[in-house]
Coordinates of C-alpha atoms and ligand atoms in Angstrom, one line a residue:
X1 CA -20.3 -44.0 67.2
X2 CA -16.9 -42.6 68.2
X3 CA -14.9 -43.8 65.2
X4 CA -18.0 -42.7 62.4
X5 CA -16.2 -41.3 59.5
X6 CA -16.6 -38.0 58.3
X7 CA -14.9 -38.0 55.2
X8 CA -16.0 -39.1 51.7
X9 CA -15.8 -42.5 50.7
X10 CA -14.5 -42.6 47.1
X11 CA -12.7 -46.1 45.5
X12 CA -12.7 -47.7 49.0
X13 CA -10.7 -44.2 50.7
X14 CA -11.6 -42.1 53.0
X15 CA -10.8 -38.7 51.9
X16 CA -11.7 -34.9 52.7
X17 CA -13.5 -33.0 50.4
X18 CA -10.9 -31.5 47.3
X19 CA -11.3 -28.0 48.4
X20 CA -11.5 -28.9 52.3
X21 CA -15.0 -27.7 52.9
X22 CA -16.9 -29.3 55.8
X23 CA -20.5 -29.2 56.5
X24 CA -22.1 -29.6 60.4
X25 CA -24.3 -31.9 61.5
X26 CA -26.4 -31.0 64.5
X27 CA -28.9 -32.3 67.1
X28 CA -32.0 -31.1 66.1
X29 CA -33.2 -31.6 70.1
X30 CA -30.6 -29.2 71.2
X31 CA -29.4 -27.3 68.1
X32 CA -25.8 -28.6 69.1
X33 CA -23.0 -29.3 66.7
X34 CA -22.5 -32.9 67.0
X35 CA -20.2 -33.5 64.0
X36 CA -18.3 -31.8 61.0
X37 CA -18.3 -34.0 57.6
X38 CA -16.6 -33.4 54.2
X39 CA -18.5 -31.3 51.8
X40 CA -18.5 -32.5 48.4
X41 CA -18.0 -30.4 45.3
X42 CA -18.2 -31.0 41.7
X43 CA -14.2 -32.3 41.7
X44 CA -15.0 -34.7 44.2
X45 CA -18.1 -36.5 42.9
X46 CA -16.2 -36.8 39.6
X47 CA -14.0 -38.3 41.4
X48 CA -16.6 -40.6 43.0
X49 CA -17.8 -41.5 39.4
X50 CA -14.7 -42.5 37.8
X51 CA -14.1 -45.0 40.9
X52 CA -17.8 -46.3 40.3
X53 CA -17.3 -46.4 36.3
X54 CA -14.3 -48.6 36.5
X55 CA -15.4 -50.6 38.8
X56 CA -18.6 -51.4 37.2
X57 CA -17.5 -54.1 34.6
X58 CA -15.2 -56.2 37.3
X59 CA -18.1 -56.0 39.5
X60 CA -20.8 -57.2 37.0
X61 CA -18.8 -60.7 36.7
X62 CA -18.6 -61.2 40.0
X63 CA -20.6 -64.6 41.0
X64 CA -24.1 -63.6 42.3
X65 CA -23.0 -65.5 45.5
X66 CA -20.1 -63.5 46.1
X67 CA -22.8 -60.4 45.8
X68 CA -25.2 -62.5 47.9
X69 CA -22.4 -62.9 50.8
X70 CA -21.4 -59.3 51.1
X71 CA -25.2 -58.6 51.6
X72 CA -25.4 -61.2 54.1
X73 CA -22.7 -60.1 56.2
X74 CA -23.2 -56.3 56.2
X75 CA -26.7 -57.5 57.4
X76 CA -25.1 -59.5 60.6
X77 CA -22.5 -56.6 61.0
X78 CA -25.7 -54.1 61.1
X79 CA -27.8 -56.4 63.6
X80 CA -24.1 -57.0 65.9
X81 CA -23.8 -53.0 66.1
X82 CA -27.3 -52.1 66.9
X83 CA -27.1 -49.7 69.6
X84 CA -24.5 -48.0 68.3
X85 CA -26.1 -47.4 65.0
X86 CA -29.4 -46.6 67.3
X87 CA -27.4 -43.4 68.8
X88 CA -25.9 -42.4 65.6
X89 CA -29.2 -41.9 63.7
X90 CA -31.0 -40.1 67.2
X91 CA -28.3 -38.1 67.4
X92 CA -28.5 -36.5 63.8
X93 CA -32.0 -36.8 63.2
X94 CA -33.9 -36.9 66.5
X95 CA -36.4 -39.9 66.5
X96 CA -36.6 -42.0 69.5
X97 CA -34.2 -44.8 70.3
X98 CA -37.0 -47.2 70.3
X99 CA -37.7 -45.9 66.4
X100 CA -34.2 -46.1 65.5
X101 CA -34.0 -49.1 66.8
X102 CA -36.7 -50.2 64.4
X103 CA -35.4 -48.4 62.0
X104 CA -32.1 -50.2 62.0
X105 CA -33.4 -54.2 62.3
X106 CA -36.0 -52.6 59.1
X107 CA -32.8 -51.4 57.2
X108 CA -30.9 -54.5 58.1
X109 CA -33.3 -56.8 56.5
X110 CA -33.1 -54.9 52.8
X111 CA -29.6 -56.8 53.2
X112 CA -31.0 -60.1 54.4
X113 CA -33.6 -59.7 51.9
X114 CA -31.4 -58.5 48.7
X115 CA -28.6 -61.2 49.5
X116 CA -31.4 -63.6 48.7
X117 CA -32.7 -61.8 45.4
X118 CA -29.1 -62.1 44.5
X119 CA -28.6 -65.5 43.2
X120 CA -32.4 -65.5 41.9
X121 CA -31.9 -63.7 38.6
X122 CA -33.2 -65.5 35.7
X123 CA -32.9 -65.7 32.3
X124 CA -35.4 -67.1 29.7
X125 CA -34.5 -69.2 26.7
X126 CA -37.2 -70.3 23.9
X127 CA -38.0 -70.8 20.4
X128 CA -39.4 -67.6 18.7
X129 CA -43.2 -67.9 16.9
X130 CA -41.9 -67.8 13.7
X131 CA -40.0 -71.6 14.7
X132 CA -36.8 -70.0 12.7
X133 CA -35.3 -68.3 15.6
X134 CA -34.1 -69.0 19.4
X135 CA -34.6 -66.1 21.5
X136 CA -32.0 -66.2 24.7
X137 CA -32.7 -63.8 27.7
X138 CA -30.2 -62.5 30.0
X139 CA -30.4 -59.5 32.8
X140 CA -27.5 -57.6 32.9
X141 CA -27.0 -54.2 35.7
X142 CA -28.0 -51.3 34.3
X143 CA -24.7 -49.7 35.5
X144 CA -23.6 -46.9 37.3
X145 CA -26.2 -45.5 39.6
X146 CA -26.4 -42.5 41.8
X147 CA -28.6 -42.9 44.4
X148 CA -29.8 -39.8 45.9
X149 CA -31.9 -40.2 49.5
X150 CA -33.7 -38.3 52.2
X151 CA -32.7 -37.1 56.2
X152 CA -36.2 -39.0 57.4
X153 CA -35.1 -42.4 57.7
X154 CA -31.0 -42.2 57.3
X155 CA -30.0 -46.0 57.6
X156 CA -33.3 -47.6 55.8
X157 CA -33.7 -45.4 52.7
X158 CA -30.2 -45.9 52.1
X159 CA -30.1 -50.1 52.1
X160 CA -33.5 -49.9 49.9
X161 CA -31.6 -48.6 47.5
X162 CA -27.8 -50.2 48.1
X163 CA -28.9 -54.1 48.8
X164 CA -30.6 -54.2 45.2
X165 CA -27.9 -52.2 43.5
X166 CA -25.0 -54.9 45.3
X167 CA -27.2 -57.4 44.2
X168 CA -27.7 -56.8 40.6
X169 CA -24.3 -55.6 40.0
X170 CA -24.6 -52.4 39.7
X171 CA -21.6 -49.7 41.5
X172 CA -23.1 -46.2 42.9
X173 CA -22.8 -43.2 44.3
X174 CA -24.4 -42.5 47.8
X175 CA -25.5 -39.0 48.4
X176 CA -27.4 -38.7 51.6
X177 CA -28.7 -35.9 53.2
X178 CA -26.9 -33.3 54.2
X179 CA -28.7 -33.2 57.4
X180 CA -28.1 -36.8 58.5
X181 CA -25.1 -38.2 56.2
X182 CA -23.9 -40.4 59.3
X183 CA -25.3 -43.0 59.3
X184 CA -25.1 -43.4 55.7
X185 CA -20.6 -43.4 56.6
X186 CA -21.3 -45.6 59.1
X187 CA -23.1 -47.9 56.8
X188 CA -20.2 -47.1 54.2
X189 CA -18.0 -48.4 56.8
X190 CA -19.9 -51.5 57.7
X191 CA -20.3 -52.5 53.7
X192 CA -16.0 -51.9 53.1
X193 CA -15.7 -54.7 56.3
X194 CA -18.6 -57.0 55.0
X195 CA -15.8 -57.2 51.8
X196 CA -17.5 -55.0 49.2
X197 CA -15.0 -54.0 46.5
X198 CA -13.4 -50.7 46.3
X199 CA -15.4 -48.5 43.8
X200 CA -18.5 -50.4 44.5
X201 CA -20.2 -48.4 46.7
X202 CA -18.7 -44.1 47.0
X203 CA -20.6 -42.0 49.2
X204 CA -20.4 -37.9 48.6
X205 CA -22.1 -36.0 51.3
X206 CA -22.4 -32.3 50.3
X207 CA -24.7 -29.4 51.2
X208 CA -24.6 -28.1 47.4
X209 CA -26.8 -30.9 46.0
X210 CA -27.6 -29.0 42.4
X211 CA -24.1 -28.3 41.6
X212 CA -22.7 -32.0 42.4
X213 CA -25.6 -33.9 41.1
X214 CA -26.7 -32.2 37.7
X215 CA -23.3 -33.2 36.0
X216 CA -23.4 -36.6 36.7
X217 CA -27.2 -36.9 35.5
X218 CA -26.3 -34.8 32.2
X219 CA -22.6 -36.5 31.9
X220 CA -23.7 -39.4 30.3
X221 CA -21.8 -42.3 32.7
X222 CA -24.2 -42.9 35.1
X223 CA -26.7 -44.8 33.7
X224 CA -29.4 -45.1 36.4
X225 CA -31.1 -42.8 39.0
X226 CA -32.7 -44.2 41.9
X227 CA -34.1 -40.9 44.0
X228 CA -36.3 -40.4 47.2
X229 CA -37.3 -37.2 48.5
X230 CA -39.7 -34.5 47.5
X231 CA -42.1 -34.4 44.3
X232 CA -40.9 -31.2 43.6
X233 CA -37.2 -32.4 43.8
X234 CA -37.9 -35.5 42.2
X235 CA -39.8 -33.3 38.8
X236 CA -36.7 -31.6 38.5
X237 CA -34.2 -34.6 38.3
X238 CA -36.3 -36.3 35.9
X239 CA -36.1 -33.6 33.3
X240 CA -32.3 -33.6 34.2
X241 CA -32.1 -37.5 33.5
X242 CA -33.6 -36.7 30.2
X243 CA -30.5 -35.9 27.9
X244 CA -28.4 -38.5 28.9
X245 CA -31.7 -40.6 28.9
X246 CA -31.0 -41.9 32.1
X247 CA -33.2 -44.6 33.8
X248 CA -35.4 -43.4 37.0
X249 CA -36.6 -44.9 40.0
X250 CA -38.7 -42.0 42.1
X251 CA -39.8 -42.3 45.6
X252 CA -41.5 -39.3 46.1
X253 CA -43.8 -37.6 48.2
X254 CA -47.3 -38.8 49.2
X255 CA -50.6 -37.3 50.8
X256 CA -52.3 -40.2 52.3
X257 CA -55.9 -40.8 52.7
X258 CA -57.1 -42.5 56.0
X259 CA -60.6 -43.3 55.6
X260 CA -62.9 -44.8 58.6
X261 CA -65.9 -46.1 57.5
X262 CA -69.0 -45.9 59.7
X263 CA -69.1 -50.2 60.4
X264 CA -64.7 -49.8 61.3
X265 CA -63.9 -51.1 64.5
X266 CA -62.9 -47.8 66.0
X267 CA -59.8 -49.5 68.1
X268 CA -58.4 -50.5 64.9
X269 CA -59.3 -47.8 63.6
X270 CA -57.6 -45.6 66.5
X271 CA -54.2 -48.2 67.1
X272 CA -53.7 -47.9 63.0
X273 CA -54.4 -44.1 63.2
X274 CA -51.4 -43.6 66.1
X275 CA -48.9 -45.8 63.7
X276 CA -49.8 -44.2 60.2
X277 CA -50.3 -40.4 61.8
X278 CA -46.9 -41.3 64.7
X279 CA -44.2 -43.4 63.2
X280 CA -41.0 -40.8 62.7
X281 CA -42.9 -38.7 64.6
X282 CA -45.1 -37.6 61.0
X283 CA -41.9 -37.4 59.3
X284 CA -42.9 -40.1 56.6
X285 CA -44.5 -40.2 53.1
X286 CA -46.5 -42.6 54.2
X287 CA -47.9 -40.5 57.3
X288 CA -51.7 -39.8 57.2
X289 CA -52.3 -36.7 55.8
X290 CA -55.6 -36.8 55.8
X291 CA -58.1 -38.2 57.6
X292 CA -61.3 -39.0 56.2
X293 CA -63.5 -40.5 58.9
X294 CA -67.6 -41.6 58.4
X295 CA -69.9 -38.3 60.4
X296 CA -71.5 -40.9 62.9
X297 CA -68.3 -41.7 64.2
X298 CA -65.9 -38.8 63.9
X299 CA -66.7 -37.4 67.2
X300 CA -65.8 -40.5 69.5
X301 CA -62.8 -41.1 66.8
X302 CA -61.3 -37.6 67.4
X303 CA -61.9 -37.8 71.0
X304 CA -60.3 -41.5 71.3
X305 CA -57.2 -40.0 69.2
X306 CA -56.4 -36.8 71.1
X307 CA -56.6 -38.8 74.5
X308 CA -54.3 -41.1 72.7
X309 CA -51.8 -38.3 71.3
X310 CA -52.4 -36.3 74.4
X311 CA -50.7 -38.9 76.1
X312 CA -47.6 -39.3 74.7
X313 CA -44.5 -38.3 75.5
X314 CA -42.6 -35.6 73.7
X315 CA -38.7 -35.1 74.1
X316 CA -35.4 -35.5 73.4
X317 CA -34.9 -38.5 71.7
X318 CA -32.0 -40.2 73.7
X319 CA -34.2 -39.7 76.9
X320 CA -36.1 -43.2 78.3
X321 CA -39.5 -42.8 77.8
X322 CA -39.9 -40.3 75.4
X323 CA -42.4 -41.4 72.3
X324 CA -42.1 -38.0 70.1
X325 CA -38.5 -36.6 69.3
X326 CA -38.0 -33.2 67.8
X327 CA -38.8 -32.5 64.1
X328 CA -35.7 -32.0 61.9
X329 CA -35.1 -28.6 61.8
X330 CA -36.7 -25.4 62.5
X331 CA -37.9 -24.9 58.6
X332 CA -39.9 -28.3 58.8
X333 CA -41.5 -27.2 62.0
X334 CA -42.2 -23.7 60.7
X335 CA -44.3 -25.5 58.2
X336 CA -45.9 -27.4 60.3
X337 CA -46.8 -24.3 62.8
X338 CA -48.4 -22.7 59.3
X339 CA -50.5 -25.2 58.0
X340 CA -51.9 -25.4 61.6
X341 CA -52.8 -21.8 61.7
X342 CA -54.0 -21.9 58.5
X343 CA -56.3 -24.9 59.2
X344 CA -57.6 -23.4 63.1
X345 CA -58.1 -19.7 60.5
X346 CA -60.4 -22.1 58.4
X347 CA -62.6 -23.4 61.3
X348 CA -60.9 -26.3 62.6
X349 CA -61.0 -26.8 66.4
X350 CA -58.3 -28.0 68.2
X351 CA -58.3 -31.4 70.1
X352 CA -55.4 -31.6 71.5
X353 CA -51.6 -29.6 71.3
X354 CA -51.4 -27.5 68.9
X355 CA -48.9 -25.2 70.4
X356 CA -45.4 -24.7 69.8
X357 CA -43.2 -25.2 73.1
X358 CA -40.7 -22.7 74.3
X359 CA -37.0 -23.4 74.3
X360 CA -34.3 -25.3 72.2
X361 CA -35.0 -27.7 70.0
X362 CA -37.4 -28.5 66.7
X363 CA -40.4 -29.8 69.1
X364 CA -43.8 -30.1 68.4
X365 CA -46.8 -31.5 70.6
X366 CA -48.7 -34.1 68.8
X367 CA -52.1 -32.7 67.7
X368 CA -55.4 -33.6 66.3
X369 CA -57.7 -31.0 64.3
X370 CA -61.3 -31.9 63.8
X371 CA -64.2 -30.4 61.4
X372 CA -61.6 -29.5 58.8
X373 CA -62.0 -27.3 56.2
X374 CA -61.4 -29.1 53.1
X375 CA -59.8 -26.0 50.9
X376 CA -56.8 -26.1 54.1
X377 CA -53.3 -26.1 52.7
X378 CA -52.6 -29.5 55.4
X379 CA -55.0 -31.0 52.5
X380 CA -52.8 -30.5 49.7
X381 CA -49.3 -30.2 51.4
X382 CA -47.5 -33.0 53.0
X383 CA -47.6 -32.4 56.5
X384 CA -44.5 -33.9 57.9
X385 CA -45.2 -33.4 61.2
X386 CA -47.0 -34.8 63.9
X387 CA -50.7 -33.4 63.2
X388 CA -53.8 -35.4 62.6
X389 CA -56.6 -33.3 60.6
X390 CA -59.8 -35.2 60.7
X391 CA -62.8 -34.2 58.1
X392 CA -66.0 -36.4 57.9
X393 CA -68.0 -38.0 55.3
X394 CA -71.6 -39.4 54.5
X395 CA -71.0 -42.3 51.4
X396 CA -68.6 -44.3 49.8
X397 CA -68.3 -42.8 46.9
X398 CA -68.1 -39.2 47.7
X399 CA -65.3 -40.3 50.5
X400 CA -63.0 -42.1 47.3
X401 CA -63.4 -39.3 45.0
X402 CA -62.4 -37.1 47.7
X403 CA -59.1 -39.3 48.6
X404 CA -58.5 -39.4 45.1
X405 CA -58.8 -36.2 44.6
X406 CA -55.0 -35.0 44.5
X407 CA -51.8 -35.1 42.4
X408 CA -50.4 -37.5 44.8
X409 CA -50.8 -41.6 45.1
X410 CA -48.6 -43.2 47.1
X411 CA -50.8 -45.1 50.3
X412 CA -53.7 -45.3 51.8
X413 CA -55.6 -46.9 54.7
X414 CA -58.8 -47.9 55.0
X415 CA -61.2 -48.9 58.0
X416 CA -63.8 -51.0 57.8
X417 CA -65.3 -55.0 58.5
X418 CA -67.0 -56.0 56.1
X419 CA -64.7 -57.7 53.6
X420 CA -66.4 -56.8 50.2
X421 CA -66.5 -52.9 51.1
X422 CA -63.0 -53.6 52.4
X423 CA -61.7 -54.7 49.1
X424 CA -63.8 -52.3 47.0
X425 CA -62.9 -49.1 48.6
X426 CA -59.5 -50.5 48.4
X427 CA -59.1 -51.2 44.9
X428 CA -61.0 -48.0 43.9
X429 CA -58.2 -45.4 45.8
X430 CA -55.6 -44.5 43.5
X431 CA -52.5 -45.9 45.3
X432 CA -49.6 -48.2 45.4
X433 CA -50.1 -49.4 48.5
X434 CA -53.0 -49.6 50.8
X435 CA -53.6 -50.7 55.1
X436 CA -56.6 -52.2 55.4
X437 CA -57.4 -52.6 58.8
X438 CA -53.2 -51.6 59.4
X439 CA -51.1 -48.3 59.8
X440 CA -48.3 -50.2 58.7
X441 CA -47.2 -51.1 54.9
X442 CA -44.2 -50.9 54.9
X443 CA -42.3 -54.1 54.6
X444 CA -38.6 -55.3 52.6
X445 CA -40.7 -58.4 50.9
X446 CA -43.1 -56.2 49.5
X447 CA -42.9 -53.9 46.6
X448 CA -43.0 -50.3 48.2
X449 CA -43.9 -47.1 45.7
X450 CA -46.4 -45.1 44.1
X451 CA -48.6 -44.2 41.6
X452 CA -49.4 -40.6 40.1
X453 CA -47.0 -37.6 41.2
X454 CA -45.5 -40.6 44.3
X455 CA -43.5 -42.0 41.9
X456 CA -42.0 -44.3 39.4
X457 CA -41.0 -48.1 40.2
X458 CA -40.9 -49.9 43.4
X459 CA -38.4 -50.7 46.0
X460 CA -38.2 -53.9 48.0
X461 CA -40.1 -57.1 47.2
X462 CA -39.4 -59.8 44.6
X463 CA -39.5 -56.5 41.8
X464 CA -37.1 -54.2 43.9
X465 CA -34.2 -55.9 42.1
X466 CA -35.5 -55.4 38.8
X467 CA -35.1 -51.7 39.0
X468 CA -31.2 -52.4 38.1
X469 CA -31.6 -55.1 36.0
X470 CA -31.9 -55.2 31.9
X471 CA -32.6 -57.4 29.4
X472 CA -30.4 -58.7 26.9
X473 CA -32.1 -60.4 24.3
X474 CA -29.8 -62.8 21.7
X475 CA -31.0 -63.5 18.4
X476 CA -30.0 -66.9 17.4
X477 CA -30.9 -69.2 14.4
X478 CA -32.5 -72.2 14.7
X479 CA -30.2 -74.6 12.5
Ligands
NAP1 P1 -36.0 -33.3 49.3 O1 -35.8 -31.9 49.7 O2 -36.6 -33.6 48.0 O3 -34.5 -34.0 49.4 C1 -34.2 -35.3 49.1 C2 -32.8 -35.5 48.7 O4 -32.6 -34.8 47.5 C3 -31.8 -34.9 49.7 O5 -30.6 -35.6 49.7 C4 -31.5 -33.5 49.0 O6 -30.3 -32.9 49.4 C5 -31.6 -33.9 47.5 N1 -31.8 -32.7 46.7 C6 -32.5 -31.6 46.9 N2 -32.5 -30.8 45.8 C7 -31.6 -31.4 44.9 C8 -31.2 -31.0 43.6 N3 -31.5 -29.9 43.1 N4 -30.3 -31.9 43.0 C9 -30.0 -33.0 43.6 N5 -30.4 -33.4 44.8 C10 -31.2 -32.6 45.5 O7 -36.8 -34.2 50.4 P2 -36.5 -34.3 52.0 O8 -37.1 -33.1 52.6 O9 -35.1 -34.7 52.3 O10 -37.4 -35.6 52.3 C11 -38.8 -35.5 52.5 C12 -39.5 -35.9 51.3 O11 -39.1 -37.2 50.9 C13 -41.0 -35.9 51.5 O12 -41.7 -35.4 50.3 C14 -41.3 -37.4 51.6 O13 -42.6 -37.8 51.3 C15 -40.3 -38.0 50.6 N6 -40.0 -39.4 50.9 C16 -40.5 -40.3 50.1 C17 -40.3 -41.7 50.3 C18 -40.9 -42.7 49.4 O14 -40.4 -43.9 49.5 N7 -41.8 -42.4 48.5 C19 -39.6 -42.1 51.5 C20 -39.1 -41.1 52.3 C21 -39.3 -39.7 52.0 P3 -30.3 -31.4 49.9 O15 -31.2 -31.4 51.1 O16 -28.9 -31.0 50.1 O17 -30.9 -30.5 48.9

């Protein structure tokens, strides 16, 4: 977009950062500057607190349909600037159009969906066992949040965590990523037009994360974290929410079983693979990590796959045809180029790609590595990238305690027809969210998270809400 801001969005300004500093934003398929934006310090995101402290306690009596309306229209505004929104988020972060373009309608709908939750909050009201009491129930925001979120999907991550906030009544502060903070002032933009209050919604972009953030968790006035990003990142906010005993959501990382069993319809099995292994080019927590697949099939799987990844077409983003866009930046792709060598050292053959190409630009070919060696580093190390490692199997049981067997619990997807092994091996993996039969979970009416080292809470569904709600609970004598 021409006119995206650039500047920080604190109390309903735009402003520059307090000490000046800008950060750059580049095209990870050409390495090319494509924008400077403010760089937030310390100063600045106290500044973004007071404005989202005083606005808190106007903002909580707003009517739930005023709340309810803002969501709604930000979610028309977001649907009526599309392509422009599509360009923003290739330009910064590199994914196809026709994956931004999902991207956007997905991020869109967390409005659509949270402007509904909005004017569904209950209350309770009762008489207590004891007969002598009435016990009256009422969900209040939690109030000030920070809401910290990831570079791999700019817009969606960011209205996962913003429709519930606007809907419970909760104010925040937005930092993005430093590598794609955009789209998130283009959505900062679109929420100020849609009529959201000054104060309501601030959003700090900075490339020195620790020194903004760890203030406001210790400080005492923000009263809520909602995070997604790493496991590693996420471990260390936690024990910084814990002396200001500050409420947590955690969308962390995952390491995703795929498992195929040997009666799995193998074109399933191969279309789910391509969506659970492809979408954001690998760049997902929900991207198969590993592939478990049964040992009579695993041959004509991993030769259906790499014909299928073979195929596709890897380039710059903006460019019509192109399926695989460049990874984010050349430290993500430097991981991804180790954990291959590391697997091929181990044994694994190569199926297809496999080899970094020359020039500018964070590419990678789509590859698939069969007979895997199961002590690889791809099999305890999120992958992000676009690299299916297939390993086989011979029984049930041994294939769940091996897709169990790691810190992480956020999805997994299974493969099979019969419906009682379907819902067995399903219930018996240690997830928060499972495919059966799909690469595809994620949804806004469903209640996206993990279990384990993934995460704490859920975002989306009818509980997404609830993650900025409390109770109140009033005492009062039966007379
Ligand atoms: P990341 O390195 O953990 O960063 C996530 C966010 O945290 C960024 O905004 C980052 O900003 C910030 N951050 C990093 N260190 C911080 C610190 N010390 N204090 C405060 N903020 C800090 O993760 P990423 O590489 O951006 O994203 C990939 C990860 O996100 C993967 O593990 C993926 O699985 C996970 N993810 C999870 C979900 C889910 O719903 N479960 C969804 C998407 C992604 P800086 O970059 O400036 O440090």
């Amino acid at each position: 977009m021409t006119d995206t801001p650039t500047q920080l969005f604190i109390g309903g300004a735009w402003v520059d950062a307090a000490d000046g500093a800008t950060l750059p934003v580049d095209d990870p398929a050409t390495g090319e500057i494509i924008a400077h934006v403010a760089d937030a310090g310390p100063k600045d995101a106290r500044l973004a607190e007071d404005a989202a402290v005083q606005a808190q306690e106007q903002w909580a009596r707003t009517a739930p349909r005023a709340r309810s309306e803002i969501l709604r229209r930000a979610y028309e505004i977001i649907l009526d600037r599309t392509d422009e929104l599509v360009h923003l988020m290739t330009a910064e972060m590199g994914k196809p159009l026709a994956e931004a373009r999902g991207e956007v309608a997905y991020a869109a709908e967390f409005f659509r969906w949270f402007s509904e939750e909005a004017v569904r909050i209950d209350g309770g009201a009762g008489v207590l066992p004891d007969g002598r009491n009435r016990m009256l129930l009422s969900r209040r925001p939690v109030g000030p949040c920070l809401l910290i979120t990831p570079w791999n999907f700019p817009l969606a991550m960011g209205t996962r965590k913003i429709g519930p906030a606007i809907a419970a009544g909760c104010t925040m502060i937005l930092k993005p990523a430093p590598q794609t903070p955009l789209s998130s002032l283009a959505l900062a933009a679109i929420l100020k037009e849609a009529g959201l209050p000054d104060g309501v919604l601030n959003v700090v972009t900075t490339s020195r994360a620790g020194e903004v953030v760890e203030p406001l968790l210790r400080g005492g006035r923000i009263r809520k974290l909602s995070f997604t990003g790493s496991t590693a990142v996420g471990r260390l906010l936690l024990a910084q929410c814990a002396d200001a005993v500050v409420r947590t959501s955690m969308e962390l990382g995952g390491n995703a079983p795929f498992v195929v069993l040997e009666d799995a319809d193998l074109d399933k099995a191969v279309d789910g693979a391509m969506v659970a292994k492809m979408r954001n080019m690998g760049e997902a927590c929900t991207a198969a990590n590993r592939f478990f697949v049964h040992t009579s099939v695993a041959e004509e799987f991993g030769r259906r796959l790499a014909e299928r990844m073979g195929a596709l077409v890897v380039g710059p983003g903006t460019r019509n045809g192109v399926d695989v866009g460049p990874l984010i930046d050349r430290v993500g792709r430097g991981k991804v180029e180790e954990l291959v060598a590391d697997a091929v050292e181990r044994g694994a053959r190569v199926l297809v790609g496999g080899r970094t190409p020359e020039g500018a630009g964070c590419f990678y070919p789509p590859t698939v590595l069969a007979d895997v060696d199961p002590g690889s580093r791809l099999m305890d190390t999120e992958i992000f990238g676009p690299v299916a490692a297939i390993l086989t199997f011979d029984d049930e049981d041994e294939v769940i305690g091996r897709a169990n067997d790691t810190p992480w619990g956020l999805v997994g997807y299974v493969f099979t027809e019969g419906l009682d092994r379907a819902l067995r091996v399903s219930e018996r993996l240690e997830v928060g969210m499972v495919g059966l039969n799909t690469g595809l979970v994620s949804n806004p009416a469903a209640p996206f998270g993990g279990v384990k080292q993934s995460g704490l809470g859920r975002e989306g569904g009818r509980v997404g809400i609830d993650e900025f709600l409390e109770y109140q609970y009033l005492a009062v004598p039966v007379r």
